[in-house]
Coordinates of C-alpha atoms in Angstrom, one line a residue:
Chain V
X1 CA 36.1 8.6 51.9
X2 CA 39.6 7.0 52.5
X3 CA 41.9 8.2 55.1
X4 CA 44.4 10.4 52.5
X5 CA 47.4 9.0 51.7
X6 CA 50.7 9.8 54.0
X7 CA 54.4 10.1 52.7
X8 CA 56.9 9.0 55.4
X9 CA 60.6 9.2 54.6
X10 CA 62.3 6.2 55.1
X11 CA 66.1 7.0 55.2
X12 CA 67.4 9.0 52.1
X13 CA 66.6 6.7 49.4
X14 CA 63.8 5.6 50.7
X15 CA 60.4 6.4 50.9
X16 CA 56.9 5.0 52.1
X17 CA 53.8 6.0 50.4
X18 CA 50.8 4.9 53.7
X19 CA 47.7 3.8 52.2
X20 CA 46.1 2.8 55.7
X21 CA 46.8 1.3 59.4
X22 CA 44.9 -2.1 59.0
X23 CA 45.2 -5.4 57.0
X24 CA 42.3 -5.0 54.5
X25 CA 41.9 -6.1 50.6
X26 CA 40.7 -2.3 50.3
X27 CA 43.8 -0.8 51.6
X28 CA 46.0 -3.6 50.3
X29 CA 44.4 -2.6 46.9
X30 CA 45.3 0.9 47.0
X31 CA 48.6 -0.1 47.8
X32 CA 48.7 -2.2 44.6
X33 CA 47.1 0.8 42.9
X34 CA 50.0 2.8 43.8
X35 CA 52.4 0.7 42.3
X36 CA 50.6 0.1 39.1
X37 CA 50.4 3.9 38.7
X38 CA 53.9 4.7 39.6
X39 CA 55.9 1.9 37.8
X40 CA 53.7 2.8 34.6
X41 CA 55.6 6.5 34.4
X42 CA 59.1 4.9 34.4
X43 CA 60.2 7.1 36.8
X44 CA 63.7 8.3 36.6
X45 CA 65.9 7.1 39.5
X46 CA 63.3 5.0 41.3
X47 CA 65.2 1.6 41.4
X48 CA 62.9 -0.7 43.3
X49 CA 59.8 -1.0 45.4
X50 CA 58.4 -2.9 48.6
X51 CA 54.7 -3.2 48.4
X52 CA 53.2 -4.4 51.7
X53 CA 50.0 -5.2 53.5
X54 CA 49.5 -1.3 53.9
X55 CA 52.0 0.7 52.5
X56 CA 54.3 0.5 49.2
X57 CA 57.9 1.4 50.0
X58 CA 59.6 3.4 47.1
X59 CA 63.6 2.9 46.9
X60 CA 65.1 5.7 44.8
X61 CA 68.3 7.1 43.7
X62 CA 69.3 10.3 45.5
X63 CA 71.8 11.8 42.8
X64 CA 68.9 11.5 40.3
X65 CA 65.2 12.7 42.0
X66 CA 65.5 13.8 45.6
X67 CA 62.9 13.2 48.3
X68 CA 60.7 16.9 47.4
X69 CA 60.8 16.3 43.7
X70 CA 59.5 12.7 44.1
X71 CA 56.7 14.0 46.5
X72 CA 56.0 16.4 44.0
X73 CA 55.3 13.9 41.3
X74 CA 53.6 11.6 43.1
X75 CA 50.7 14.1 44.2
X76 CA 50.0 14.7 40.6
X77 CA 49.4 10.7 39.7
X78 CA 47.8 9.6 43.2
X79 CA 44.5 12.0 43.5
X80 CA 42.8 9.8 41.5
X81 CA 44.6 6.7 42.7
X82 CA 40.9 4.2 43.2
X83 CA 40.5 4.9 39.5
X84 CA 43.5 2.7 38.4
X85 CA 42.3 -1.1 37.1
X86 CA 43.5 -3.8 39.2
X87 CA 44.2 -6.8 36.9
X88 CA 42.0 -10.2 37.8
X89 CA 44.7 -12.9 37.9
X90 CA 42.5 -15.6 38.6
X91 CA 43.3 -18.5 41.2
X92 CA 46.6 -20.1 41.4
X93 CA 46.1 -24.1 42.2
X94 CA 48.6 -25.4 45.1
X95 CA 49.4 -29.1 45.0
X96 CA 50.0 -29.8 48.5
X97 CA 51.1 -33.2 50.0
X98 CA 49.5 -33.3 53.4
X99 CA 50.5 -35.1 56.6
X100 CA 52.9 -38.1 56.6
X101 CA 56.6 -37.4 56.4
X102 CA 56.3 -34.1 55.0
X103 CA 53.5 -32.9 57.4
X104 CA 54.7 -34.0 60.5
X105 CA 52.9 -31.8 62.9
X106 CA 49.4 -32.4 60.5
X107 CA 48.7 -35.0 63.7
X108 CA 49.5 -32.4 66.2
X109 CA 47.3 -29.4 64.4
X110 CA 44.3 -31.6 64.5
X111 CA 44.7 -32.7 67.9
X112 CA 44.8 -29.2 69.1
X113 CA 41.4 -28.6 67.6
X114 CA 40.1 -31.5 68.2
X115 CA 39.8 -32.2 64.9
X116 CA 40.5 -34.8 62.4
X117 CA 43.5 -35.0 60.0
X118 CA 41.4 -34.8 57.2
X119 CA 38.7 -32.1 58.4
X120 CA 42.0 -30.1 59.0
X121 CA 43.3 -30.8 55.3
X122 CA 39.7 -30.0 54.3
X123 CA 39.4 -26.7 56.0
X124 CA 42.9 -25.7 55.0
X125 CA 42.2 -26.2 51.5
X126 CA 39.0 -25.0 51.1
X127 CA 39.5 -21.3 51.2
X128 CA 41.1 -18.8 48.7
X129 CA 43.9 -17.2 49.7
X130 CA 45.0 -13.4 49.0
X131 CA 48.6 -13.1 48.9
X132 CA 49.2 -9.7 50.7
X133 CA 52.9 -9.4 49.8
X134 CA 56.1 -11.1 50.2
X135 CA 58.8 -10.9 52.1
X136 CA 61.0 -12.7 54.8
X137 CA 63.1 -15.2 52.2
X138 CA 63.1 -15.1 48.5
X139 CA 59.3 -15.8 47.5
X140 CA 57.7 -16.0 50.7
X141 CA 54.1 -15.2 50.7
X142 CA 51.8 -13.5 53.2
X143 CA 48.5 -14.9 52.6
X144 CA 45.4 -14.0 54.1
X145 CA 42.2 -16.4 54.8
X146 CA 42.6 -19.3 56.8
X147 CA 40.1 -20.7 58.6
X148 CA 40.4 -19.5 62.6
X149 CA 39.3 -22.9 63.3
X150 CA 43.2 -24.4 62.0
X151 CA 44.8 -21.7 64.0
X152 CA 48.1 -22.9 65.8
X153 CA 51.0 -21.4 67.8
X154 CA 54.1 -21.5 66.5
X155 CA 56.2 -24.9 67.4
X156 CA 58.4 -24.9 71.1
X157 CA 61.2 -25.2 69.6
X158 CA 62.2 -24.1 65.6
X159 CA 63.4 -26.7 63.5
X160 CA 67.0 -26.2 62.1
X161 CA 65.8 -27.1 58.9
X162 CA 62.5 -27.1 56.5
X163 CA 62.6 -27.8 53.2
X164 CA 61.5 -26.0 50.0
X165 CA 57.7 -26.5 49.8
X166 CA 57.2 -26.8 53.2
X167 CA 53.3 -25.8 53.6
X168 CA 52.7 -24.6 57.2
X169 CA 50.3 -22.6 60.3
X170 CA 51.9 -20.1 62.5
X171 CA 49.1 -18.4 64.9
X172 CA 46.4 -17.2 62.1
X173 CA 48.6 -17.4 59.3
X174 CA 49.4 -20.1 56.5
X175 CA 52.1 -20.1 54.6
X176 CA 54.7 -22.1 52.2
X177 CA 58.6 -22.0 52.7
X178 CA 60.3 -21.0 49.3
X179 CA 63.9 -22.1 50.4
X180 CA 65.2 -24.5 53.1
X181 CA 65.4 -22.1 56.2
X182 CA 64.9 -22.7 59.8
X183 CA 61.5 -22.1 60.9
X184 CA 59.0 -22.1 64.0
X185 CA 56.0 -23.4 61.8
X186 CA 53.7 -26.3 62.1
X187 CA 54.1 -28.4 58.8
X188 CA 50.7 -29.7 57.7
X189 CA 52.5 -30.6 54.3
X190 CA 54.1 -30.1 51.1
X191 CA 54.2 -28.2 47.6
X192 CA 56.1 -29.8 45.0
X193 CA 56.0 -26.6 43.0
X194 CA 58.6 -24.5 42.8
X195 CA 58.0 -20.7 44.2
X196 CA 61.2 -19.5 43.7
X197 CA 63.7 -20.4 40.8
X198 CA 66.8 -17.9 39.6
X199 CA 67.1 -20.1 36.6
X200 CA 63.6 -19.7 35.7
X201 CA 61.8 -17.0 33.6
X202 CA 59.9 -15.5 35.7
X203 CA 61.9 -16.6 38.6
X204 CA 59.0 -16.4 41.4
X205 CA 55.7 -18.4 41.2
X206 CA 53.7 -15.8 42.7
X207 CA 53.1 -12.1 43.3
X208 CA 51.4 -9.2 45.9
X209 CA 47.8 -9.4 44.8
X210 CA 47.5 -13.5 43.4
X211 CA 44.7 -15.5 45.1
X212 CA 46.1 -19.0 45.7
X213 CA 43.8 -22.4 46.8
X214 CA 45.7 -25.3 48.2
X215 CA 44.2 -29.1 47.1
X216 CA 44.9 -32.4 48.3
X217 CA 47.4 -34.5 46.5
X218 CA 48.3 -37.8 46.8
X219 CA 51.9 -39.5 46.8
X220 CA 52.2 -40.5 43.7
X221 CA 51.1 -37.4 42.1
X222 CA 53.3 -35.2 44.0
X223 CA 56.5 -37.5 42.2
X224 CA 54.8 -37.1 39.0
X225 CA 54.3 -33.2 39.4
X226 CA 57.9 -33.1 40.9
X227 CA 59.1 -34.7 37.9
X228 CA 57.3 -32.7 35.3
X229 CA 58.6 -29.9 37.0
X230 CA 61.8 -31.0 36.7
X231 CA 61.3 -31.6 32.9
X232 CA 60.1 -28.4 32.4
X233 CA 56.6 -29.7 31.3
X234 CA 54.7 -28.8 34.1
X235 CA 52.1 -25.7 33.6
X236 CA 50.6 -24.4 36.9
X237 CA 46.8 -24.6 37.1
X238 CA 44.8 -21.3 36.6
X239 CA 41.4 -20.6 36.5
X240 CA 39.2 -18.0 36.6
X241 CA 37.4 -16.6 39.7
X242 CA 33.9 -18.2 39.9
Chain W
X1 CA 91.1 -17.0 30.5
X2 CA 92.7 -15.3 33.6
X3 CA 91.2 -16.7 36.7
X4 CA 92.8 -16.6 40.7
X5 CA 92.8 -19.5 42.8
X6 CA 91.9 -19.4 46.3
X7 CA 94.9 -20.6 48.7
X8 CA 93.1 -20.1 51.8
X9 CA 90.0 -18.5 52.2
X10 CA 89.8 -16.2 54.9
X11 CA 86.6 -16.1 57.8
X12 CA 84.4 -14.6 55.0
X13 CA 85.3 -13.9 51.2
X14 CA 81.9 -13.3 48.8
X15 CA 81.6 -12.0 45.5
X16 CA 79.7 -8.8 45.7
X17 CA 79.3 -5.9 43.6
X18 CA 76.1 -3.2 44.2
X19 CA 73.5 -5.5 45.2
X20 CA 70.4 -7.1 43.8
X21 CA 67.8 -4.2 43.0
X22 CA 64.8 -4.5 41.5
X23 CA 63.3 -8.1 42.9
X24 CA 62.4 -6.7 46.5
X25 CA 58.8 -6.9 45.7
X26 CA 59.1 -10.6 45.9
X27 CA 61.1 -10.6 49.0
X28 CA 64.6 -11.0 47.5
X29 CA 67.4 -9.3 49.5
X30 CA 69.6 -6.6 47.9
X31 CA 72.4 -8.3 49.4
X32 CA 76.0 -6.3 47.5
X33 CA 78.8 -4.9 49.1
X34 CA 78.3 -3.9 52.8
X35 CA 81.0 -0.9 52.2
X36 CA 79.8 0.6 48.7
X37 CA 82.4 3.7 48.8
X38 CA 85.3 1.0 49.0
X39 CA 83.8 -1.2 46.7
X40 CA 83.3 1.8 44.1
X41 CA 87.2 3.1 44.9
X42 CA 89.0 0.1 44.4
X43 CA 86.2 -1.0 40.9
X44 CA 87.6 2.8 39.7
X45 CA 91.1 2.5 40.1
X46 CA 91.8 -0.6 38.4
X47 CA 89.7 0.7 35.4
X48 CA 86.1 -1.4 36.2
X49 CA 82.4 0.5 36.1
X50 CA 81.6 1.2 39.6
X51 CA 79.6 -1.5 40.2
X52 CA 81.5 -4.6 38.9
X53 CA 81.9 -7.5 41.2
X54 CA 84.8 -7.5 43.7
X55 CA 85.9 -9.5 46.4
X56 CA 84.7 -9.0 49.7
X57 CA 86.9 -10.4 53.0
X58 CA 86.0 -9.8 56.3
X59 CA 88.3 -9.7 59.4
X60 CA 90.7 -12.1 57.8
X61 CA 91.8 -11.9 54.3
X62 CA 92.2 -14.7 51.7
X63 CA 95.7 -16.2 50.2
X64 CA 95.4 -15.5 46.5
X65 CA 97.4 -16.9 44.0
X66 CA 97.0 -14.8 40.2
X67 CA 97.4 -17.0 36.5
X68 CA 98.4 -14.2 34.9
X69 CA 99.6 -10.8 35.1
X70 CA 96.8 -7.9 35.7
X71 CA 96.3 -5.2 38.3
X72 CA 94.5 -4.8 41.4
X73 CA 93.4 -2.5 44.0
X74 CA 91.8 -3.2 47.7
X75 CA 90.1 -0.8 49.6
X76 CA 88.4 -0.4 52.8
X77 CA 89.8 -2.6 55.7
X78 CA 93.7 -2.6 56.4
X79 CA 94.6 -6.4 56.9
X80 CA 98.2 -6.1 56.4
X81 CA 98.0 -6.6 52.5
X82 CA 101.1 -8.8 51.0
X83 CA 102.4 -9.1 47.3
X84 CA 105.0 -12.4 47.9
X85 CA 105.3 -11.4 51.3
X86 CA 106.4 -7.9 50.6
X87 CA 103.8 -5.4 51.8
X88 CA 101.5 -3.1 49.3
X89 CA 99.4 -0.2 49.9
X90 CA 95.4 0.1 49.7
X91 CA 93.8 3.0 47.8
X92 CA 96.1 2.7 45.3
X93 CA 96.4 0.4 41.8
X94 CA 99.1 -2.8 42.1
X95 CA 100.3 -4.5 39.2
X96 CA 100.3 -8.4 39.5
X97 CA 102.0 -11.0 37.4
X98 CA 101.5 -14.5 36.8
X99 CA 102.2 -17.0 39.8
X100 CA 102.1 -13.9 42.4
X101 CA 100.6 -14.5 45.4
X102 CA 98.5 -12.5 47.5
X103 CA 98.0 -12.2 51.0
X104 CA 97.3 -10.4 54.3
X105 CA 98.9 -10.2 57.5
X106 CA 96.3 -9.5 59.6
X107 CA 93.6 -6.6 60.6
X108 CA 94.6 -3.4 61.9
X109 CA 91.9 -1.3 61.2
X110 CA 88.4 -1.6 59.6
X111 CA 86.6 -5.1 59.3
X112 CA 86.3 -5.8 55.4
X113 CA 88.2 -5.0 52.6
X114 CA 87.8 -4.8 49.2
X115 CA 89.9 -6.5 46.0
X116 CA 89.4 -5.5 42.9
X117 CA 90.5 -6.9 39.7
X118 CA 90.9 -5.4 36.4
X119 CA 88.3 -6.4 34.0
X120 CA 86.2 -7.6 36.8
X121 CA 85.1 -11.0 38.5
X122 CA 83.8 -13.4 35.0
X123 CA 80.8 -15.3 37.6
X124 CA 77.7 -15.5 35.7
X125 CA 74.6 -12.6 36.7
X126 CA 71.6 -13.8 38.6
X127 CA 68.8 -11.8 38.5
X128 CA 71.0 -8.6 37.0
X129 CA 73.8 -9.3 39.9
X130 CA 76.8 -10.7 40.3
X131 CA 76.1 -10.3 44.5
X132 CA 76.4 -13.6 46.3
X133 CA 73.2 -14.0 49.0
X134 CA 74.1 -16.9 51.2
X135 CA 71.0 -17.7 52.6
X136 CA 69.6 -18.5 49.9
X137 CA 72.8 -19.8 48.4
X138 CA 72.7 -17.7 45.3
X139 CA 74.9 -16.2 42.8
X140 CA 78.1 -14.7 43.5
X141 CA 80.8 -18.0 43.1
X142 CA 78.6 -21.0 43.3
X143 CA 76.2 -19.3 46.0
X144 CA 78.9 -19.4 48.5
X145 CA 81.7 -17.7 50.6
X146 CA 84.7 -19.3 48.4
X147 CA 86.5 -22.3 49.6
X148 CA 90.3 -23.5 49.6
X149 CA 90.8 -24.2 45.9
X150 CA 88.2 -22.3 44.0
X151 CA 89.0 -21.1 40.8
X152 CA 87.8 -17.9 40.2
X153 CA 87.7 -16.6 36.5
X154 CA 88.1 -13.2 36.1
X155 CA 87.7 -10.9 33.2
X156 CA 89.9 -10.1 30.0
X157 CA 91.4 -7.0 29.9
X158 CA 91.4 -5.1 27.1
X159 CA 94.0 -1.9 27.3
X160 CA 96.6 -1.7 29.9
X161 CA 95.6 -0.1 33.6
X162 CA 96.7 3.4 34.4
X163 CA 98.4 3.5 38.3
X164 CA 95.9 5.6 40.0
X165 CA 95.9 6.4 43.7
X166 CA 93.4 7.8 46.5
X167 CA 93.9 11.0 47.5
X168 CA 94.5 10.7 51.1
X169 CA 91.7 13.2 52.2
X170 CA 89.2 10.9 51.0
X171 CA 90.5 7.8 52.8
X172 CA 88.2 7.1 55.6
X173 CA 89.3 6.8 59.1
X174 CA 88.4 3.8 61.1
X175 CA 88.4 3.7 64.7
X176 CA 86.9 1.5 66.8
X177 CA 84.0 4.4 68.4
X178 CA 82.1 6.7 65.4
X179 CA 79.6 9.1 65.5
X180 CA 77.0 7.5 63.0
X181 CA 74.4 10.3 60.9
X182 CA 70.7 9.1 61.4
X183 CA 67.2 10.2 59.7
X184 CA 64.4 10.1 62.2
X185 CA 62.4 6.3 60.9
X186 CA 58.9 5.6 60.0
X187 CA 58.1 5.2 63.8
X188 CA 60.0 7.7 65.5
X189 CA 57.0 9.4 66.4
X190 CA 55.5 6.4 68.4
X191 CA 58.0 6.8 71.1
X192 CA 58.3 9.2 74.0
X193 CA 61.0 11.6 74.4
X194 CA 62.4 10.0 76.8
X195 CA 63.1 6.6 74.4
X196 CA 64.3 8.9 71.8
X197 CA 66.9 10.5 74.2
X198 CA 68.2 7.7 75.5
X199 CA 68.5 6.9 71.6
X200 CA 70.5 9.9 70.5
X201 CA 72.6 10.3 74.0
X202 CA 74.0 6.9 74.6
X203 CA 76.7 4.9 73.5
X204 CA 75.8 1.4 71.5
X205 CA 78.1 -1.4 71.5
X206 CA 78.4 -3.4 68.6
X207 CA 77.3 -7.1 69.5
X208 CA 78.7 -10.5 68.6
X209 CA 75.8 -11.0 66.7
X210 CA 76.3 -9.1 64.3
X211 CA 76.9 -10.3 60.3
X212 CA 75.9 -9.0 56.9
X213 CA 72.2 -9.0 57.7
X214 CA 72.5 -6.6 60.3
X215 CA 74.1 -5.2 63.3
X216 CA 73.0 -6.3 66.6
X217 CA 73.7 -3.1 69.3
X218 CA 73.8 -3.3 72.8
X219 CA 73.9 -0.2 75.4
X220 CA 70.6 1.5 77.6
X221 CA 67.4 0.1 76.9
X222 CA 65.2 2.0 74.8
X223 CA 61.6 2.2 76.2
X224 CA 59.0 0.8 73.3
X225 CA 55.8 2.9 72.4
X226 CA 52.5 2.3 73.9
X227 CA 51.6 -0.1 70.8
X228 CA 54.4 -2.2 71.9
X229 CA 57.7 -2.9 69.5
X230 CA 55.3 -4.8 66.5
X231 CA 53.9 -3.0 63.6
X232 CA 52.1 -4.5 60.6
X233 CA 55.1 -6.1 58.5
X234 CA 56.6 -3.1 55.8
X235 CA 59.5 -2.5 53.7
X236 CA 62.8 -1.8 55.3
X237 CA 65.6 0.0 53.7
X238 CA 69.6 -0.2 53.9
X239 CA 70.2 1.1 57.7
X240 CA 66.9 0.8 58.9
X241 CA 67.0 0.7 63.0
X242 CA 65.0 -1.5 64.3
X243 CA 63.7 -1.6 68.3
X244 CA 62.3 -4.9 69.4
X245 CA 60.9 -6.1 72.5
X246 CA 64.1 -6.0 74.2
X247 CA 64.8 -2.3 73.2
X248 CA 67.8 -3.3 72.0
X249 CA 68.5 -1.3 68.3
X250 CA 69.0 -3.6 65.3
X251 CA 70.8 -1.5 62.8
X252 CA 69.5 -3.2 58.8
X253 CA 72.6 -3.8 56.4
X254 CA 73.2 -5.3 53.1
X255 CA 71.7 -9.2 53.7
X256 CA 68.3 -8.0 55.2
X257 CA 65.0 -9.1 54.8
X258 CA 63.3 -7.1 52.5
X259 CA 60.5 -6.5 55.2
X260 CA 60.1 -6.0 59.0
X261 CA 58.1 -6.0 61.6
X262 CA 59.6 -4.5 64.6
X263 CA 59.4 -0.5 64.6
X264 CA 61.9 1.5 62.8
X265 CA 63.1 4.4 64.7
X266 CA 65.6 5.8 62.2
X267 CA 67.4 5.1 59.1
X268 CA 71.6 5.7 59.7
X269 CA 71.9 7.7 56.2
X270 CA 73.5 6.2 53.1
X271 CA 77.2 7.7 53.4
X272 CA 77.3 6.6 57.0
X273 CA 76.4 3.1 56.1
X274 CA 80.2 2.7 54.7
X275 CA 81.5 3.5 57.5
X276 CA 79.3 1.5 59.7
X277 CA 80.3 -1.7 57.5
X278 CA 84.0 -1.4 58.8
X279 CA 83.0 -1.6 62.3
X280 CA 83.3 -4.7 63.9
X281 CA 81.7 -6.6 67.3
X282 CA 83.3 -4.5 70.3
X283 CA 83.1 -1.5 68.7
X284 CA 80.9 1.5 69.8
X285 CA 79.0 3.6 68.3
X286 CA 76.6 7.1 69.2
X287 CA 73.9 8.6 67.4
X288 CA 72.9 11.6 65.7
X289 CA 70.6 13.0 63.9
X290 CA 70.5 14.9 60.5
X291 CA 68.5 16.2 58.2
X292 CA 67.0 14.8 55.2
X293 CA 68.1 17.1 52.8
X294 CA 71.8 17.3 54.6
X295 CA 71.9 13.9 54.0
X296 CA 71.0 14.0 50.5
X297 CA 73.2 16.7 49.5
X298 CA 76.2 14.5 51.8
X299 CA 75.3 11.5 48.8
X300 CA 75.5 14.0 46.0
X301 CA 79.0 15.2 47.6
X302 CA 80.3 11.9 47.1
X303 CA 79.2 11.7 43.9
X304 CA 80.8 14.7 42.6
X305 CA 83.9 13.8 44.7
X306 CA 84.0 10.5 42.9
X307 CA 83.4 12.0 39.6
X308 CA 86.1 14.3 39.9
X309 CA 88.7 11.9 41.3
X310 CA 89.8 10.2 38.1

């Protein structure tokens, strides 16, 4: 039996639905369930949501369903909550670009371990990745999985600047910058996709609940994905879950 | 098509209207208006929906110069507001005609004000907004606070704009120390008694660093829970009060980061958060706390009162 769930205001148009107090795929599921469920009823005057690692936060509109009548509705869809489906979306393939100018502190990761560069690329791209949730810029993934082994503290000192793409390691978490913003992380590389476009339909690469992998690239195929992208022509690798 | 052109720009002019809803799931600010009762006043007396895009300035206001005749209103913020050097009133609807110019003499009270222009701001919508989000340089005009020069187009109008006014009983005092509204936060529970005394007793300075994202506070230190000032990083909402490590409260506006991980002590409640976004570094602020349903009903207030106005 799960803990049951807990409803926590969160200011007056605001409201968190707890699903549990740990980082799990089982509670990081439910919270996904929650937002399948909910989002199916069209709710009136819920106007967004903020699924996280353990809890979904519901932003509603005051004037239109108050905090009681919301809690009210809620009960009804949620006592059967593990029932809901969670839909497979396979795994997402990450180009990634390691080491060199746009992996600078690849050298520095591997050193740390003492590994090598490439038992470092190798280890980072091995696993799949659960993307948790996002938040923190536009597109920005939490992913879960790496490899204790690749583990690194955050860099000294931030850089001012990291570009879009920018695949990196802070502590046990991996992690790919969507927009240029400055940033503490150790760059092992980078992803010429695109994970966040406003001129695109849809206009983020990736959601809560994705599993990604990361594989090697070379050079010249990251400027030939770059430019397919660029063209339009480029069509993200999927397959299924083996 | 009627446009403005930007003479000088002031410390911070964006294009905002109600903010960016609907994309926080994959981390995409809100972003919109930091005051959204001046921002909805000025939209409804120049004849605009609510929640069309206006101008926000902050601290210092722009030089505009208008193509053609029109109206306009600003609200919020009292810069000293200039028609061809003659003053004008806020809360209230000014004709413009072509070639005027439009400009501020300087702050008195508040810290942002509000311009709106009949028949709205004509930038295109990202992602079902008109809000500019700097950091990620989107929307608004260009993704960017506007510059000496821009030309802004605006909308056509279609009939001509009735002169409305404010009622001065719903113009909002600013003065420079407020007693804000709060909800008790996700984490309130997690401190001690003491933490949350020194909390709701003691006054909070407004800091320096302090911008559309959020207001950094300054004033007693606020003892962090046993767990320490990190929780597992969740949704935060508009006026989300944050503690870090230092114990120093981080009140959550418009720009925030969809998610946090420091703990959220309490939420400053919706019609509080106006207010709030008219205070300025130096300022000082105390605490206290409401209940949910009184702040509820205090939103649905507005509402009617807005309803009613016009």
């Amino acid at each position: 039996m799960r803990a049951p769930l807990q409803y926590i205001p969160s200011g007056d148009s605001a409201l968190i639905i707890k699903a549990g107090d740990d980082i799990s795929i089982e509670t990081n599921g439910i919270v996904r369930k929650l937002l399948i469920r909910i989002e199916q009823e069209n709710i009136d005057g819920i106007i967004d949501f903020i699924p996280a690692y353990n809890e979904l936060m519901v932003c509603y509109d005051p004037i239109i369903v108050g905090y009681r009548a919301l809690l009210d509705i809620f009960a009804s869809l949620t006592d059967d909550i593990e029932t809901v489906e969670l839909p497979e979306s396979g795994i997402i393939h990450v180009p990634v670009l390691y080491g060199g100018r746009n992996g600078e502190d690849l050298p520095e990761v591997a050193f740390c371990h003492n590994l090598s560069e490439e038992e470092v690329i190798h280890i980072h791209s091995l696993p799949n990745y659960r993307v948790y949730m996002l938040g923190f810029t536009p597109g920005f993934c939490y992913l879960g999985g790496m490899d204790e082994k690749i583990s690194t503290p955050r860099k000294q000192n931030p850089r001012m600047k990291i570009p879009a793409g920018a695949v990196g390691i802070a502590g046990n978490q991996t992690g790919i910058y969507p927009i240029v913003s400055p940033g503490g992380w150790q760059l092992i590389g980078r992803t010429p996709l695109r994970l966040f476009d406003p001129n695109r339909n849809p206009e983020f690469l990736f959601q809560a609940g994705d599993t990604i992998k990361f594989y090697p690239i070379s050079k010249d195929e990251y400027g030939e994905i770059g430019n397919a992208i660029e063209e339009g022509r480029y069509e993200t690798k999927r397959t299924n879950i083996p | 098509m009627p446009h403005i052109i930007i003479h000088t720009p002031g410390l911070l002019t964006t294009i905002q209207d109600q903010g960016r809803h609907g994309y926080q799931r994959f981390g995409m600010p809100v972003a919109g208006a930091m005051d959204l009762f001046s921002m909805a006043l000025c939209n409804i007396l120049v004849g605009n929906p609510h929640d069309a895009a206006c101008m926000e300035a902050t601290l210092i206001g722009p030089e505009i110069i208008f193509s053609s005749s029109g109206a306009i209103a600003i609200c919020g913020a009292d810069m000293g507001p200039c028609i061809n050097g003659k003053p004008i009133s806020l809360w209230t609807t000014m004709e413009v005609k072509k070639d005027d110019r439009l400009s501020f003499t300087g702050l008195k009270t508040g810290c942002r004000t509000y311009i709106a222009f009949a028949g709205g701001i004509d930038v295109p919508m990202v992602m079902n907004s008109r809000s500019t989000y700097l950091r990620a340089k989107i929307s608004g005009f260009k993704g960017r606070a506007l510059k000496l020069g821009d030309k802004i187009p605006l909308g056509s109008l279609h009939q001509k704009v009735s002169i409305k006014q404010v009622p001065s009983v719903l113009v909002p005092q600013y003065r420079a120390f407020q007693t804000i509204q709060i909800l008790p936060g996700p984490e309130e529970k997690r401190f001690n008694l003491e933490s949350i005394r020194t909390f709701l007793s003691s006054e909070y300075m407004i800091s320096e660093q302090s911008d559309r994202m959020g207001y950094r506070l300054t004033g007693p230190k606020i003892e962090l829970p046993e767990a320490g000032a990190d929780i597992i990083s969740a949704g935060v909402s508009p006026g989300t009060i944050q503690v870090p490590g230092n114990g120093q409260p981080i009140v959550l506006m418009a720009d925030r980061q969809t998610t946090g991980g420091y703990t959220r002590i309490a939420n400053v409640v919706s019609v509080h958060l106006s207010l709030l976004a008219q205070m300025k570094p130096g300022d000082r602020i105390r605490f206290k706390a409401i209940t949910l349903d009184k702040a509820q009903e205090l939103v649905s207030i507005r509402k009617q009162v807005l309803a009613k106005m016009f």
